[in-house]
Coordinates of C-alpha atoms in Angstrom, one line a residue:
M1 CA -75.1 50.9 56.9
K2 CA -77.1 50.0 53.7
K3 CA -80.7 49.2 53.8
S4 CA -83.1 49.0 50.8
L5 CA -86.7 48.3 50.2
Y6 CA -89.0 48.1 47.2
T7 CA -90.2 51.6 46.7
N8 CA -92.7 51.4 43.9
I9 CA -95.3 54.0 44.9
P10 CA -98.4 55.6 43.4
P11 CA -98.0 58.8 41.3
S12 CA -100.1 60.8 43.7
Y13 CA -97.6 60.0 46.5
V14 CA -94.7 61.1 44.3
E15 CA -96.5 64.3 43.6
F16 CA -97.2 64.8 47.3
M17 CA -93.5 64.2 48.1
E18 CA -92.3 66.6 45.4
N19 CA -94.7 69.4 46.3
L20 CA -95.0 69.3 50.1
V21 CA -92.1 67.3 51.6
V22 CA -89.4 68.9 49.5
E23 CA -90.6 72.4 50.6
K24 CA -91.0 71.5 54.3
L25 CA -87.5 69.9 54.4
G26 CA -86.0 73.0 52.7
L27 CA -84.5 70.9 49.9
E28 CA -83.2 72.7 46.8
Y29 CA -83.7 71.4 43.3
V30 CA -80.4 70.1 41.9
Q31 CA -81.1 68.6 38.5
E32 CA -83.3 66.4 36.3
K33 CA -81.5 63.6 34.4
E34 CA -82.7 61.3 31.7
L35 CA -80.8 58.1 32.0
H36 CA -80.2 55.5 29.3
Y37 CA -78.2 52.4 30.3
L38 CA -75.9 51.6 27.5
T39 CA -72.3 50.5 27.7
D40 CA -69.6 52.0 25.4
E41 CA -69.5 48.7 23.5
E42 CA -73.3 48.8 22.9
I43 CA -73.2 52.4 21.7
K44 CA -70.4 51.5 19.3
G45 CA -72.4 48.5 18.0
I46 CA -75.4 50.7 17.4
K47 CA -73.4 53.4 15.6
D48 CA -71.7 50.7 13.4
L49 CA -75.1 49.2 12.6
V50 CA -76.6 52.6 11.7
G51 CA -73.4 53.4 9.7
S52 CA -73.8 50.2 7.6
A53 CA -77.4 51.0 6.5
I54 CA -78.0 51.2 2.8
L55 CA -80.7 53.5 1.4
D56 CA -83.1 51.5 -0.6
P57 CA -86.5 53.0 -1.7
D58 CA -87.8 49.5 -2.6
V59 CA -88.0 48.3 1.0
K60 CA -90.3 49.3 3.8
G61 CA -88.7 52.1 5.8
G62 CA -86.2 52.9 3.0
L63 CA -83.3 51.3 4.7
R64 CA -81.7 47.8 4.5
W65 CA -78.6 46.3 5.9
P66 CA -76.0 44.0 4.3
F67 CA -76.3 40.3 5.1
G68 CA -74.8 39.3 8.5
K69 CA -75.4 42.8 10.0
D70 CA -77.9 42.6 12.8
Y71 CA -78.3 43.8 16.4
D72 CA -80.4 42.2 19.1
V73 CA -82.1 44.3 21.8
I74 CA -82.5 42.2 24.9
R75 CA -83.4 44.8 27.5
V76 CA -84.4 48.5 27.5
D77 CA -84.2 50.8 30.6
H78 CA -85.2 54.4 30.6
T79 CA -85.2 56.5 33.8
I80 CA -86.0 60.1 34.6
A81 CA -84.6 61.2 37.9
K82 CA -85.1 64.5 39.8
S83 CA -82.6 65.3 42.5
Y84 CA -83.0 67.6 45.5
R85 CA -80.6 68.3 48.4
N86 CA -79.6 70.4 51.3
Q87 CA -76.7 70.0 53.7
P88 CA -77.7 66.9 55.5
I89 CA -80.2 65.3 53.1
R90 CA -80.2 64.0 49.5
F91 CA -83.5 63.1 48.0
K92 CA -84.2 61.6 44.6
L93 CA -87.5 60.9 42.8
R94 CA -87.2 58.4 39.9
H95 CA -89.6 57.2 37.2
A96 CA -88.1 54.0 35.7
D97 CA -89.5 52.2 32.7
R98 CA -88.0 48.8 32.0
F99 CA -88.7 46.1 29.4
D100 CA -87.0 42.7 29.0
F101 CA -87.5 41.4 25.4
T102 CA -86.2 37.9 26.4
F103 CA -89.1 37.2 28.7
S104 CA -91.5 39.9 27.3
T105 CA -91.9 41.5 30.7
G106 CA -92.0 45.1 31.5
Q107 CA -92.1 47.3 34.6
V108 CA -92.9 50.9 35.3
A109 CA -91.9 52.1 38.7
R110 CA -91.9 55.3 40.7
E111 CA -89.1 55.2 43.2
I112 CA -88.0 57.5 46.1
F113 CA -84.5 57.5 47.5
L114 CA -83.6 59.3 50.7
K115 CA -80.0 59.6 51.8
M116 CA -78.9 61.3 55.0
P117 CA -75.1 61.3 55.1
G118 CA -75.0 64.7 57.0
I119 CA -77.4 63.5 59.7
I120 CA -75.5 60.2 60.1
S121 CA -72.2 61.9 60.6
Q122 CA -73.8 64.3 63.2
L123 CA -75.1 61.2 65.1
R124 CA -71.7 59.6 65.0
Q125 CA -70.1 62.7 66.4
K126 CA -72.7 62.9 69.2
K127 CA -72.2 59.2 70.0
T128 CA -68.4 59.7 70.2
W129 CA -68.9 62.7 72.4
C130 CA -71.3 60.8 74.7
L131 CA -68.9 57.9 75.1
K132 CA -66.2 60.3 76.4
C133 CA -68.5 61.5 79.2

């Protein structure tokens, strides 16, 4: 069963969730990740572009590129995610910063994800047991 809802929430609520709810549910800190969404092809393109730069003290910034070498940035996504878990529950707090250069629109969102695979499997076991009665 997959359900989703828009979870952009105020910073004070994220702080509340992190400080109080994580403690009350007995969740353990797993990790903090900084995510950048780039494909291998995009990474290779950026490396090739940087590698083709020519040092030139006469231009602003001190770098120039040969004619025909360019790179267009269309969208930028940057996410910092903190993960917590215990046996039945996985909990993730995310701060996402997105900008689309095509439409000149941006979004900053604080998101909370709660997954309960352990609880769902326990409920399924109880349901199966009750059906046998």
